[in-house]
mmCIF file of C-alpha atoms and ligand atoms in Angstrom:
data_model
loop_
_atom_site.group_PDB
_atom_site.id
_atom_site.type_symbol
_atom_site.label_atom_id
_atom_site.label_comp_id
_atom_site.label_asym_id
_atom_site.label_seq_id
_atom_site.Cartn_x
_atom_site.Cartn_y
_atom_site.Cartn_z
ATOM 1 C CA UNK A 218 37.337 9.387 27.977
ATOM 2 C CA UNK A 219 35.657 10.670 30.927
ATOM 3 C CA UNK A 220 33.340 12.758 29.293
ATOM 4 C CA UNK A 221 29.618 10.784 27.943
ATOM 5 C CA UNK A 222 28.883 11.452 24.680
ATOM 6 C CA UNK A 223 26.315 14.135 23.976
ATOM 7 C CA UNK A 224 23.644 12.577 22.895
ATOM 8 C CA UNK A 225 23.618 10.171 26.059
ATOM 9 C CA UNK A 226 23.678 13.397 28.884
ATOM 10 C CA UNK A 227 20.397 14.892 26.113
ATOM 11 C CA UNK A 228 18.791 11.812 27.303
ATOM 12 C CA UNK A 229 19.486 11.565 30.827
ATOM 13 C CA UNK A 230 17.781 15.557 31.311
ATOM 14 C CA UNK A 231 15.012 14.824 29.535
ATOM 15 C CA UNK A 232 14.231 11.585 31.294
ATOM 16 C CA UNK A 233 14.194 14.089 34.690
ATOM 17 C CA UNK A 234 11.987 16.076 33.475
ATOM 18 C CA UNK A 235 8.756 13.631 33.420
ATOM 19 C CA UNK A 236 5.725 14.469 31.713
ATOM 20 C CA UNK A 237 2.974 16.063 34.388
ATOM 21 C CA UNK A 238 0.303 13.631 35.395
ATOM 22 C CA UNK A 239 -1.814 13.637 38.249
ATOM 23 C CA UNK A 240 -3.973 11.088 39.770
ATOM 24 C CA UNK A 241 -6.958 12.541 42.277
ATOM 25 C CA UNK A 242 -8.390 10.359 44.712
ATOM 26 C CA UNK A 243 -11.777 11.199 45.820
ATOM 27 C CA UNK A 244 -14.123 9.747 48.151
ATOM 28 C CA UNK A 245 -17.379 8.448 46.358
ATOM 29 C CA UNK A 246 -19.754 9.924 49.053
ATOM 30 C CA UNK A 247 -21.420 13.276 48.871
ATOM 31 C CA UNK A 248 -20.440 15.962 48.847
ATOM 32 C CA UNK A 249 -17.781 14.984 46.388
ATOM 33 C CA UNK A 250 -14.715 17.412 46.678
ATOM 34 C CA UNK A 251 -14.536 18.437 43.204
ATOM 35 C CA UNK A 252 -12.362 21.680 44.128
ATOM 36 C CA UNK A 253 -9.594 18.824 44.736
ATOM 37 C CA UNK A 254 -9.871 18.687 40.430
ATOM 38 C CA UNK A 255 -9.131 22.566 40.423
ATOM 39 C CA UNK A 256 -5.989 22.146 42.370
ATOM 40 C CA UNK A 257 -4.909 19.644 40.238
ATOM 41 C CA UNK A 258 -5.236 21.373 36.991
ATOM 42 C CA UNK A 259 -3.189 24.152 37.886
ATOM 43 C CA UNK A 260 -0.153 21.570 38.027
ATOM 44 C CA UNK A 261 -0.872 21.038 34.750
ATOM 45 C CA UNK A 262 -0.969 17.834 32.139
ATOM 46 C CA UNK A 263 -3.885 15.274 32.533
ATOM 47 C CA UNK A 264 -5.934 14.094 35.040
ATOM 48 C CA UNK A 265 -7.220 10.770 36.257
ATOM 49 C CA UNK A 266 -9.434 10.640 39.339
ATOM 50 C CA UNK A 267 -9.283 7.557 40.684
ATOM 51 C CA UNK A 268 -12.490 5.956 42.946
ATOM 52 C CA UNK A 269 -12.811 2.857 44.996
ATOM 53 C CA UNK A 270 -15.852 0.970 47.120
ATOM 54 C CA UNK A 271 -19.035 -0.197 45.931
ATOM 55 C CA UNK A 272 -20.523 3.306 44.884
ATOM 56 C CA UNK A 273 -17.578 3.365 42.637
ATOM 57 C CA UNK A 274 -19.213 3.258 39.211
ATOM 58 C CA UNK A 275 -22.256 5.755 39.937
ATOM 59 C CA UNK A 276 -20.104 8.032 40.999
ATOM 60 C CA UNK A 277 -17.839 7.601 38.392
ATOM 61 C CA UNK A 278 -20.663 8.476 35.935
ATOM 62 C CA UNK A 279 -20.296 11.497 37.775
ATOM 63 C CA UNK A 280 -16.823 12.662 37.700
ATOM 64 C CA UNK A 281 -16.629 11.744 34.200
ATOM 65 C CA UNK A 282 -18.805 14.884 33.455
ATOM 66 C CA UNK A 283 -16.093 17.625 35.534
ATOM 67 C CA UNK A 284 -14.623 19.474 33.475
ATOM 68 C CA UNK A 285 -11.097 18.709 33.201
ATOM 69 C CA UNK A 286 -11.021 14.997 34.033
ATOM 70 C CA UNK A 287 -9.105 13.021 31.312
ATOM 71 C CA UNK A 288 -10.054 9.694 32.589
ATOM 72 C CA UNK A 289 -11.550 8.215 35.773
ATOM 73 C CA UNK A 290 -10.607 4.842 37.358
ATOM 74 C CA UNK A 291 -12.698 2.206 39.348
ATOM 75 C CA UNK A 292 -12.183 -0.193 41.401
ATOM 76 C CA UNK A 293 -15.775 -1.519 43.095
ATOM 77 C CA UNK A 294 -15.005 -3.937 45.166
ATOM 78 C CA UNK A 295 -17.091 -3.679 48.631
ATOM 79 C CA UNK A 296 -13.766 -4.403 50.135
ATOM 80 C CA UNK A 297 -12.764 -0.632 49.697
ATOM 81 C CA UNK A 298 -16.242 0.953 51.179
ATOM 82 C CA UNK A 299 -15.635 2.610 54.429
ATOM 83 C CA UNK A 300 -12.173 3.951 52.990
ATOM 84 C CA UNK A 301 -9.959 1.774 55.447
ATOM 85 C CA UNK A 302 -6.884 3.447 54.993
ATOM 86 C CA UNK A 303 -5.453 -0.140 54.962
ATOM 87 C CA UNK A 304 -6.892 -1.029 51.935
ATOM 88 C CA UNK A 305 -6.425 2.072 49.594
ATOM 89 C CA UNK A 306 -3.436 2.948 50.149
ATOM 90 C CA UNK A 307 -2.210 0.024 48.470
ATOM 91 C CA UNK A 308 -4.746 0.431 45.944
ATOM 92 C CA UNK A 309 -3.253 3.768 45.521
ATOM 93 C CA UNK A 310 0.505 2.793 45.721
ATOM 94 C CA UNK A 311 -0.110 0.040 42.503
ATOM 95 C CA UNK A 312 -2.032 2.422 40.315
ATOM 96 C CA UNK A 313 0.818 5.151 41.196
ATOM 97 C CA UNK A 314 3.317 2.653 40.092
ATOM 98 C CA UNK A 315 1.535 1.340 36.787
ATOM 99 C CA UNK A 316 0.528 4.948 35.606
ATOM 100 C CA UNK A 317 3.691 6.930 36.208
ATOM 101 C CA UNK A 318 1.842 9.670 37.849
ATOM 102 C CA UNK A 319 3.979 12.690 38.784
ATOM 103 C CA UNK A 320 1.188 13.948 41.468
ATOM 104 C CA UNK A 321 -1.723 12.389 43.962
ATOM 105 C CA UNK A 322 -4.161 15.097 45.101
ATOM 106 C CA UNK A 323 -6.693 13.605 47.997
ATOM 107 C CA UNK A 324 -8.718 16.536 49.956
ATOM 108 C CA UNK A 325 -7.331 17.345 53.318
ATOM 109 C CA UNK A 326 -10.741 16.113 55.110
ATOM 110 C CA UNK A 327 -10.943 13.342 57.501
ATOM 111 C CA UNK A 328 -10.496 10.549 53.986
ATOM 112 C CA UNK A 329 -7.808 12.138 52.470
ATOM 113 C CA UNK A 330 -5.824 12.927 55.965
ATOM 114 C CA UNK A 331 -6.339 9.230 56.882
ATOM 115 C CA UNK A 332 -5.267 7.782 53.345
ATOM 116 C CA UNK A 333 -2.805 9.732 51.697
ATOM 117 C CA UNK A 334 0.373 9.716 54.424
ATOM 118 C CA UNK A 335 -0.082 5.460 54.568
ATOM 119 C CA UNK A 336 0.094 5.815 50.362
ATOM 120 C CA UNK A 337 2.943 8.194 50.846
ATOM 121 C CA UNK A 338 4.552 6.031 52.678
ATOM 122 C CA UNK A 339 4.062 3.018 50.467
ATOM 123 C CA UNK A 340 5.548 4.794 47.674
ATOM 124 C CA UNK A 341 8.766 6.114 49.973
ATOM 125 C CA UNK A 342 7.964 9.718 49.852
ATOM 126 C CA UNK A 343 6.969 12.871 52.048
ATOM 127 C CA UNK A 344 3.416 14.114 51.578
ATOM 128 C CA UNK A 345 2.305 17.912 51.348
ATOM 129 C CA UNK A 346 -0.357 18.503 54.000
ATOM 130 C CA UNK A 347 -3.225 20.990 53.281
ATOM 131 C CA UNK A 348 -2.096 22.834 50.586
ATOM 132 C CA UNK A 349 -4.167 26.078 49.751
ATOM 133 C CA UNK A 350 -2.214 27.115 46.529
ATOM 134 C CA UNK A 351 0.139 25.637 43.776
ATOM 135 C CA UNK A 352 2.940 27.805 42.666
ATOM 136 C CA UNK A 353 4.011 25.318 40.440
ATOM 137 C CA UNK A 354 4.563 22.135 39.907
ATOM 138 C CA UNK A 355 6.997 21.373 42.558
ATOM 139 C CA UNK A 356 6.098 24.279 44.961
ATOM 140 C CA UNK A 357 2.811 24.806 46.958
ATOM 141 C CA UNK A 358 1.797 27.338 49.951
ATOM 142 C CA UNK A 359 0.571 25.592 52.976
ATOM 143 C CA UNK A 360 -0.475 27.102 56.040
ATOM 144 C CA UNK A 361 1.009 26.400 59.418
ATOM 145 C CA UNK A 362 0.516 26.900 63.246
ATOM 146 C CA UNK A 363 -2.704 27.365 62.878
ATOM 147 C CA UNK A 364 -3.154 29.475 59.943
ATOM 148 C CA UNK A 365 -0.654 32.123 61.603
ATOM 149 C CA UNK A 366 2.159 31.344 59.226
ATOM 150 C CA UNK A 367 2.274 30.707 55.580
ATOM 151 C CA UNK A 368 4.893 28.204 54.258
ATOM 152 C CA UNK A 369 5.629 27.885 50.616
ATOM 153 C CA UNK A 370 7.176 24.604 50.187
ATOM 154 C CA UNK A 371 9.162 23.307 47.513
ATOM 155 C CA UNK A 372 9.530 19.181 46.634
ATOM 156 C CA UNK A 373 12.355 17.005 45.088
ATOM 157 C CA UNK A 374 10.346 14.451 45.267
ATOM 158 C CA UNK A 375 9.684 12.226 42.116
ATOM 159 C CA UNK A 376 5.764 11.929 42.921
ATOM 160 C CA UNK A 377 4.017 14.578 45.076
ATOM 161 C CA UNK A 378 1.371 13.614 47.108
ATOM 162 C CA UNK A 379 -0.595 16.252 48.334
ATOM 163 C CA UNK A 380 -3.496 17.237 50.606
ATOM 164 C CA UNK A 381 -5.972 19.844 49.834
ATOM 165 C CA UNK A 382 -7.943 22.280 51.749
ATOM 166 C CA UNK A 383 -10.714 22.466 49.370
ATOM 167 C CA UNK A 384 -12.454 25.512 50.711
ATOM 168 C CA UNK A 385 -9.189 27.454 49.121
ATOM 169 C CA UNK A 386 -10.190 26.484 45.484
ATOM 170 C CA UNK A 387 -13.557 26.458 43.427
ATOM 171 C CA UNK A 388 -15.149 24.330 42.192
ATOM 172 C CA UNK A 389 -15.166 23.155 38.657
ATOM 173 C CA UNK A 390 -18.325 22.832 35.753
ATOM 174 C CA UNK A 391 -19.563 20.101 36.727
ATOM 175 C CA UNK A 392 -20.978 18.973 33.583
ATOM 176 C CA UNK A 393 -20.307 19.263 29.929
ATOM 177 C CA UNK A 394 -16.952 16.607 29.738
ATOM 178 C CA UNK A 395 -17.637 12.965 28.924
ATOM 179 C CA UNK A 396 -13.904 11.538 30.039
ATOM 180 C CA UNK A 397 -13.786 7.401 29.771
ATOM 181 C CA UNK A 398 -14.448 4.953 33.005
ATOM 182 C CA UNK A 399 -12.022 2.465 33.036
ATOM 183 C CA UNK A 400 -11.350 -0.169 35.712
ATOM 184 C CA UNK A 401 -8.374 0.429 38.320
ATOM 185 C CA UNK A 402 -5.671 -2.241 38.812
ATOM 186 C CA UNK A 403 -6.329 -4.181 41.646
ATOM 187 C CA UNK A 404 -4.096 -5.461 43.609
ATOM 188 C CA UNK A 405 -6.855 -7.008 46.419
ATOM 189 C CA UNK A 406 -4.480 -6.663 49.145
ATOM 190 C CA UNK A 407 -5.258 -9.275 52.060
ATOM 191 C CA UNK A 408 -5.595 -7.007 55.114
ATOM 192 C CA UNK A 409 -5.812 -7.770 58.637
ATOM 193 C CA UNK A 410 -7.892 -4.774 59.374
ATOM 194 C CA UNK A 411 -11.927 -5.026 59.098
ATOM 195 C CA UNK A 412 -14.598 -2.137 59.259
ATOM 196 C CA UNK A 413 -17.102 -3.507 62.654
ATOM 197 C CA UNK A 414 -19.163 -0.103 62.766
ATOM 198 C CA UNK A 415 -19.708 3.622 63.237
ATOM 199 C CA UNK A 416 -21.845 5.735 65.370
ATOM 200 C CA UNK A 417 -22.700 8.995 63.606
ATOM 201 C CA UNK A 418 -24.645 11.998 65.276
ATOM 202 C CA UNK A 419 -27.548 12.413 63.528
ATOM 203 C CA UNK A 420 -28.935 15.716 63.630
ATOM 204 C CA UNK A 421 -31.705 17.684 62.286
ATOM 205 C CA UNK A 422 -29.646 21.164 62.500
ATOM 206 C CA UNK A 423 -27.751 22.860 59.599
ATOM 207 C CA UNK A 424 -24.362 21.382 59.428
ATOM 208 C CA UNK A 425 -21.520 23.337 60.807
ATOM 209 C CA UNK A 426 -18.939 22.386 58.582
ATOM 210 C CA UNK A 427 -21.907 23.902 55.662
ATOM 211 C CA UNK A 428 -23.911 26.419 57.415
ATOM 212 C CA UNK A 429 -24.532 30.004 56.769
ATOM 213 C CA UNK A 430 -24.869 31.052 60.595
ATOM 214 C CA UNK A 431 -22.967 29.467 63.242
ATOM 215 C CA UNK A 432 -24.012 30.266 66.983
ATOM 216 C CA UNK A 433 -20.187 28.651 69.306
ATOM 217 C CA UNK A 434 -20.191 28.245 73.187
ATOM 218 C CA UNK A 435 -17.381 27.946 75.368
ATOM 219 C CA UNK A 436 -16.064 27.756 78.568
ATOM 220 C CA UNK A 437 -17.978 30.654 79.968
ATOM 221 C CA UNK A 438 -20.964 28.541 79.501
ATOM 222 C CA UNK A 439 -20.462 26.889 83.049
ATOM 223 C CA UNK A 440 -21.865 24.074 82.425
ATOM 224 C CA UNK A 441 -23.733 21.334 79.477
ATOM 225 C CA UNK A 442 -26.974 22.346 80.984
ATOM 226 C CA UNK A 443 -26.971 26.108 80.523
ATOM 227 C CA UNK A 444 -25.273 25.508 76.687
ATOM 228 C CA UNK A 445 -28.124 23.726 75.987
ATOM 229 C CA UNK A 446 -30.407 26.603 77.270
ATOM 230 C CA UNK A 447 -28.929 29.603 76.107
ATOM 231 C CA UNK A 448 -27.135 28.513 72.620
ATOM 232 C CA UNK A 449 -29.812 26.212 71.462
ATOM 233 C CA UNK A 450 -32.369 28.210 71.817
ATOM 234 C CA UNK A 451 -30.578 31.294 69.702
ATOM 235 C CA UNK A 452 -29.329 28.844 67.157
ATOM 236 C CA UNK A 453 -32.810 28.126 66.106
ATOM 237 C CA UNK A 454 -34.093 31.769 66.120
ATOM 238 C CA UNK A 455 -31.081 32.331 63.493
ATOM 239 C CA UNK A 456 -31.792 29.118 61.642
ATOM 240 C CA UNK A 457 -28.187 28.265 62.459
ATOM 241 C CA UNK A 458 -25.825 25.460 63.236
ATOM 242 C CA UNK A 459 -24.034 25.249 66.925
ATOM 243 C CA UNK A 460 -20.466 24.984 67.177
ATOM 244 C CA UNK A 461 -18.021 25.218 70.381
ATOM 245 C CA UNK A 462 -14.987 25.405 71.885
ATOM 246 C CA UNK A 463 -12.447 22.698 72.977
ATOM 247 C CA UNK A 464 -12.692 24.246 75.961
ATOM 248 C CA UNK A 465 -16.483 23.515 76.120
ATOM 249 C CA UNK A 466 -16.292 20.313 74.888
ATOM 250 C CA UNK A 467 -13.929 18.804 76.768
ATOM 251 C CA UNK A 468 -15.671 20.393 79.954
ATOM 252 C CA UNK A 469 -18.612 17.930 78.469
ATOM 253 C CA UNK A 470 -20.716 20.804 77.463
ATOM 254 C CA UNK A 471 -21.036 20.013 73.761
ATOM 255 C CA UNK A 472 -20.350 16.578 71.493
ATOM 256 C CA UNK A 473 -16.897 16.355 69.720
ATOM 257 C CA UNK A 474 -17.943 16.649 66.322
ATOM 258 C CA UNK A 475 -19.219 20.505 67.065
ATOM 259 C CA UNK A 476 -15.585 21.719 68.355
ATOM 260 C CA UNK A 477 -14.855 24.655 65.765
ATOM 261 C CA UNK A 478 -10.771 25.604 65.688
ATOM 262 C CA UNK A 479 -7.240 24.079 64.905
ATOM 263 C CA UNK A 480 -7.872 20.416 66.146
ATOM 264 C CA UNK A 481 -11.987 20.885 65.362
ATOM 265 C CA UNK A 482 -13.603 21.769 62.238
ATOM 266 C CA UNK A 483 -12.642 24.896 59.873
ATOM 267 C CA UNK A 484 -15.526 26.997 59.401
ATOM 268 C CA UNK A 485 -16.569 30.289 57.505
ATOM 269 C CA UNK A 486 -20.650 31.314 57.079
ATOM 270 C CA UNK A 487 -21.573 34.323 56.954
ATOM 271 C CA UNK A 488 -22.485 35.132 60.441
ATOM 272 C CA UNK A 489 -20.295 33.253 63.412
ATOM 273 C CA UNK A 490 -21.425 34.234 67.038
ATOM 274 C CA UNK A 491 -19.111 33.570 69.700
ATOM 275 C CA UNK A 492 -20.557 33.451 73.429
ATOM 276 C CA UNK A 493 -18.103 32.901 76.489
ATOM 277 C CA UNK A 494 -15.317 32.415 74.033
ATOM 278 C CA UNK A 495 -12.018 33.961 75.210
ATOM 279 C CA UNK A 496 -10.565 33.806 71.515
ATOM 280 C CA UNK A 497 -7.565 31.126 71.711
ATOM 281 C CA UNK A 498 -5.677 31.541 68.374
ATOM 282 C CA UNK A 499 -6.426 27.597 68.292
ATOM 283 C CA UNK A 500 -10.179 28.631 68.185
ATOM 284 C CA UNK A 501 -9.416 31.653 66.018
ATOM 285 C CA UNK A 502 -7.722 29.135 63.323
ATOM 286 C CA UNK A 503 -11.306 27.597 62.893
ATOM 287 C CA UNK A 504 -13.303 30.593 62.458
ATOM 288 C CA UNK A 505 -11.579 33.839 61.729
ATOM 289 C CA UNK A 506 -12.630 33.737 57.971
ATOM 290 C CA UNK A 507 -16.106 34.002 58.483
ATOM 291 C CA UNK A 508 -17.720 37.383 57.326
ATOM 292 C CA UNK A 509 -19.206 38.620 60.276
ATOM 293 C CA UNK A 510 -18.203 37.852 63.954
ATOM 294 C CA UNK A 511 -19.963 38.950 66.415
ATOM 295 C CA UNK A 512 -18.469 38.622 70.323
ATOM 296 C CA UNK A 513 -20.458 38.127 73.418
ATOM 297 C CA UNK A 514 -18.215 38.217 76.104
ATOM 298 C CA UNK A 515 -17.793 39.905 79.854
ATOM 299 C CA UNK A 516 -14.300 40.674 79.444
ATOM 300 C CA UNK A 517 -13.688 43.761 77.456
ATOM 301 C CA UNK A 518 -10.106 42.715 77.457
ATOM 302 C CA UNK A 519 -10.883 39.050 75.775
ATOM 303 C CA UNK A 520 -8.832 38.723 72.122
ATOM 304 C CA UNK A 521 -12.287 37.540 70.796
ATOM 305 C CA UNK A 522 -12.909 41.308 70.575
ATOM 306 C CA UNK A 523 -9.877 41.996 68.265
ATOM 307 C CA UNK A 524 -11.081 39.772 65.169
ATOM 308 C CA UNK A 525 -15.039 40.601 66.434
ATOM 309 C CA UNK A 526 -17.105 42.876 63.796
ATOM 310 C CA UNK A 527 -19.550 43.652 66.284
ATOM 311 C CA UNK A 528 -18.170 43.021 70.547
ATOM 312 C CA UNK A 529 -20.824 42.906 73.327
ATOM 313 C CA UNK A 530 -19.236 43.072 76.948
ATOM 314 C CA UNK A 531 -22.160 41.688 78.951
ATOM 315 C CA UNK A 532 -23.286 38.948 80.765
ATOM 316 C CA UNK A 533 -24.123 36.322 78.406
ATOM 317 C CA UNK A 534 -27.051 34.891 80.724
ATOM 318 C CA UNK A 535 -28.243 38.002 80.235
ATOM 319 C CA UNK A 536 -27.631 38.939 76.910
ATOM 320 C CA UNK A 537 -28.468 36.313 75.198
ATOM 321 C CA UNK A 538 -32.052 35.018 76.349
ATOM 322 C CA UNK A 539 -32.869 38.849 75.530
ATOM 323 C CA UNK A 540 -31.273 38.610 72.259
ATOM 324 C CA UNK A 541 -33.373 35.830 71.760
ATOM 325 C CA UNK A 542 -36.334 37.012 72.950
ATOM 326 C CA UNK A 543 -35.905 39.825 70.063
ATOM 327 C CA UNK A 544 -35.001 37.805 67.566
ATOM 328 C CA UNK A 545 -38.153 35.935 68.119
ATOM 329 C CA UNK A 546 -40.428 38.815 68.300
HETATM 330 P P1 FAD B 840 -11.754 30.186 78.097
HETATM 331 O O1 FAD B 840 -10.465 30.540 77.495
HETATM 332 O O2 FAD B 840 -11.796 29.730 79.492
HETATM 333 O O3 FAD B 840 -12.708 31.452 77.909
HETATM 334 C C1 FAD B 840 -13.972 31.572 78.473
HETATM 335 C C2 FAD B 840 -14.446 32.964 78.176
HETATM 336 O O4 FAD B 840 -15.775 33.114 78.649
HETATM 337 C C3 FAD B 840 -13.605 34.060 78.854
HETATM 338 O O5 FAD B 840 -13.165 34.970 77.886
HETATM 339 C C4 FAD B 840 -14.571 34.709 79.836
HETATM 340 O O6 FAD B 840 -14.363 36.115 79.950
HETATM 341 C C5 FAD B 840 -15.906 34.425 79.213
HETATM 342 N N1 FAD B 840 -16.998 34.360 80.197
HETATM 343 C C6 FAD B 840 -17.039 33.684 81.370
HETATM 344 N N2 FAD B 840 -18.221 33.854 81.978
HETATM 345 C C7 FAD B 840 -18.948 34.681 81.177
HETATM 346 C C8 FAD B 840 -20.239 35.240 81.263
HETATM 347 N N3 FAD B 840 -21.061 34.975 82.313
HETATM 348 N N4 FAD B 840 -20.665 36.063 80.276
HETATM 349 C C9 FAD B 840 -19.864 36.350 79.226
HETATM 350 N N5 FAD B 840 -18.633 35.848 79.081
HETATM 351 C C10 FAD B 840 -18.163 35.020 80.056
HETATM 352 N N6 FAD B 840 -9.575 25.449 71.244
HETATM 353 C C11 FAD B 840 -10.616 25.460 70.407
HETATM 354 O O7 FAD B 840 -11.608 26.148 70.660
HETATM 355 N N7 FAD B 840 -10.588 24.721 69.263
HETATM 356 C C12 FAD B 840 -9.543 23.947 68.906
HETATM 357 O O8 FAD B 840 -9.587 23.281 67.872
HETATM 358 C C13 FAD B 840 -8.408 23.907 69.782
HETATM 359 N N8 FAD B 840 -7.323 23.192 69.472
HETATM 360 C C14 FAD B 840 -6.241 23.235 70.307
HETATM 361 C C15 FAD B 840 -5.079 22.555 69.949
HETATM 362 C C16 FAD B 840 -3.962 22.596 70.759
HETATM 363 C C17 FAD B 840 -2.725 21.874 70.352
HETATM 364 C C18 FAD B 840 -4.011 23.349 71.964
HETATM 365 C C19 FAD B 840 -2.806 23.427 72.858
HETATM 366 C C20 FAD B 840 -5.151 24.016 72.329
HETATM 367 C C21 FAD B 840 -6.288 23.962 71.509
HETATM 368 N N9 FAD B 840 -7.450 24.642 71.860
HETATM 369 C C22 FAD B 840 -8.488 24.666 70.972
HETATM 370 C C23 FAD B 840 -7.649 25.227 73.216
HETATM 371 C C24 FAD B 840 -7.448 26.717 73.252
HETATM 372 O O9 FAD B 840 -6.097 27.011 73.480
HETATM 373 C C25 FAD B 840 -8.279 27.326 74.409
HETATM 374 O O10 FAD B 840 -7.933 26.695 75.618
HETATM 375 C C26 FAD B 840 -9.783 27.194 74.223
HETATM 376 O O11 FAD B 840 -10.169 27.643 72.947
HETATM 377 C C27 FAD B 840 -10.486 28.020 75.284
HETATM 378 O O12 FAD B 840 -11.871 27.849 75.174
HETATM 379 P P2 FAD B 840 -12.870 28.969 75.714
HETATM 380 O O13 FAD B 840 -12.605 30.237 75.003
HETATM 381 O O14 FAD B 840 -14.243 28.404 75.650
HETATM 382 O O15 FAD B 840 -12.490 29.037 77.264
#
């Protein structure tokens, strides 16, 4: 009497085992983080991307055209522009719940990082944070302190939401698919929280986060006005963008948004000079997978030197105005 009949315990394993289906939500402005669509696919089963503000629908024309995108999802109300975490994560938490998705992909920029833990949370489970490979579709590698350890992780969770570094997977065709736009439910969620404004640096450099050559200062700098004279000034013979340290930054030498490591931005151009940099592994995990580093340094000792392609010990108020001057000439 205490055993179910077999055809009951049939249906009770095979309504575990879900169907895959993954929802990606992607911010409308550019550049859109399409390689967020390649992580999904390799989970497996369909994929609806999932958009929200009042660029909504043109960029939905868009996505429609990626390969691999089953369907996309608006919702265009102004209320969602400026991503206010506030507001989409409930967005995201209804259409979870009305599409039985199994997985939510965001990219692990500054949208998906401020989004995707308030949805997880909404929807009572853990998120996966900057994943840079799926295994399968319960287990992803993620790396941790600062790039120096890799973690595979595996999760019981019933939906996965996960984060994605999107430098770690290409890009899809961007044209050739013609998936259907449909609208998103909407649940208009009365928030208490209102965008006022933003102050964005405006610059006429490369960006760092995009750039092919970065020139970084740090500490050894001494001070804002000599970064200004010495990195500047080789940044523009190279054509490239300027990055720094924390070190630097928080010693007022250089704005915020340039700080390249752990708690700055990730970068990897082709060419990344570091000048009075001592080589933190916090600074490391933002720039050791560029192609070519090149060291300027007057320690010979410094741990910049062990990940360096090419090390100069020298002076750097030396070095560098002649490098300069050379590169000029
Ligand atoms: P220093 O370590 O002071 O090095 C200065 C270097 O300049 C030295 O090697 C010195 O030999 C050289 N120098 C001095 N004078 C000259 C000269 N005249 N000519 C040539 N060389 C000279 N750091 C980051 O950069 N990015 C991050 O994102 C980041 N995140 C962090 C997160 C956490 C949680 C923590 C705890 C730390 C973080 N840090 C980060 C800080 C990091 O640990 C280091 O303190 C920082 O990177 C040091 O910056 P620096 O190399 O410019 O300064």
């Amino acid at each position: 009497a205490l055993r179910r009949p077999a055809s009951k315990l049939v249906r009770f394993s095979s309504s575990l085992r879900r169907t895959l289906s993954s929802l990606v939500v992607l911010e409308t402005g550019p550049p859109a983080p399409y390689s967020v669509l390649t992580a999904a696919s390799k989970v497996g089963g369909p994929i609806t991307v999932l958009l929200a503000g009042s660029k909504a629908s043109a960029a939905a024309v868009e996505v429609a055209k990626v390969d691999g995108v089953s369907k996309v999802l608006t919702a265009s109300s102004a209320e969602y522009d400026h991503s206010l975490p506030e507001k989409l994560a409930p967005l995201i938490a209804e259409n979870v719940k009305g599409g039985s998705y199994t997985h939510v992909f965001a990219s692990a920029s500054a949208f998906g990082k401020n989004v995707l833990p308030r949805a997880a949370a909404l929807l009572d489970v853990q998120q996966i944070s900057d994943i840079t490979a799926v295994e399968s579709e319960d287990t992803f590698v993620r790396p941790i302190y600062a790039g120096n350890v890799i973690a595979t992780v595996k999760s019981k969770d019933p939906i996965k939401l996960i984060t994605v570094r999107t430098s770690a997977f290409p890009n899809p065709a961007t044209s050739g698919n013609s998936a259907p736009i449909e609208d998103a439910v909407d649940p208009a969620v009365n928030s208490q929280t209102a965008f006022v404004s933003e102050e964005l640096t405006k610059t006429e450099r490369p960006d760092l986060g995009s750039a092919k050559r970065v020139i970084s200062g740090g500490r050894g700098l001494k001070d804002k006005e000599s970064f200004d004279k010495i990195i500047y000034p080789l940044a523009d013979a190279l054509g490239a963008a300027v990055g720094a340290s924390r070190a630097a930054v928080d010693s007022g030498f250089a704005d915020n948004s340039l700080q390249v490591g752990q708690t700055g931005k990730v970068v990897a151009p082709d060419l990344y000079v570091a000048v009075g940099i001592s080589g933190a592994i916090q600074h490391l995990a933002g720039m050791k997978d560029s192609k070519t580093i090149v060291a300027i340094n007057k320690d010979a000792d410094a741990p910049i030197f062990e990940i360096a392609d090419v090390g100069l010990v020298a002076d750097l108020f030396d070095a560098v105005p002649e490098l300069t001057g050379k590169i000029k000439n």
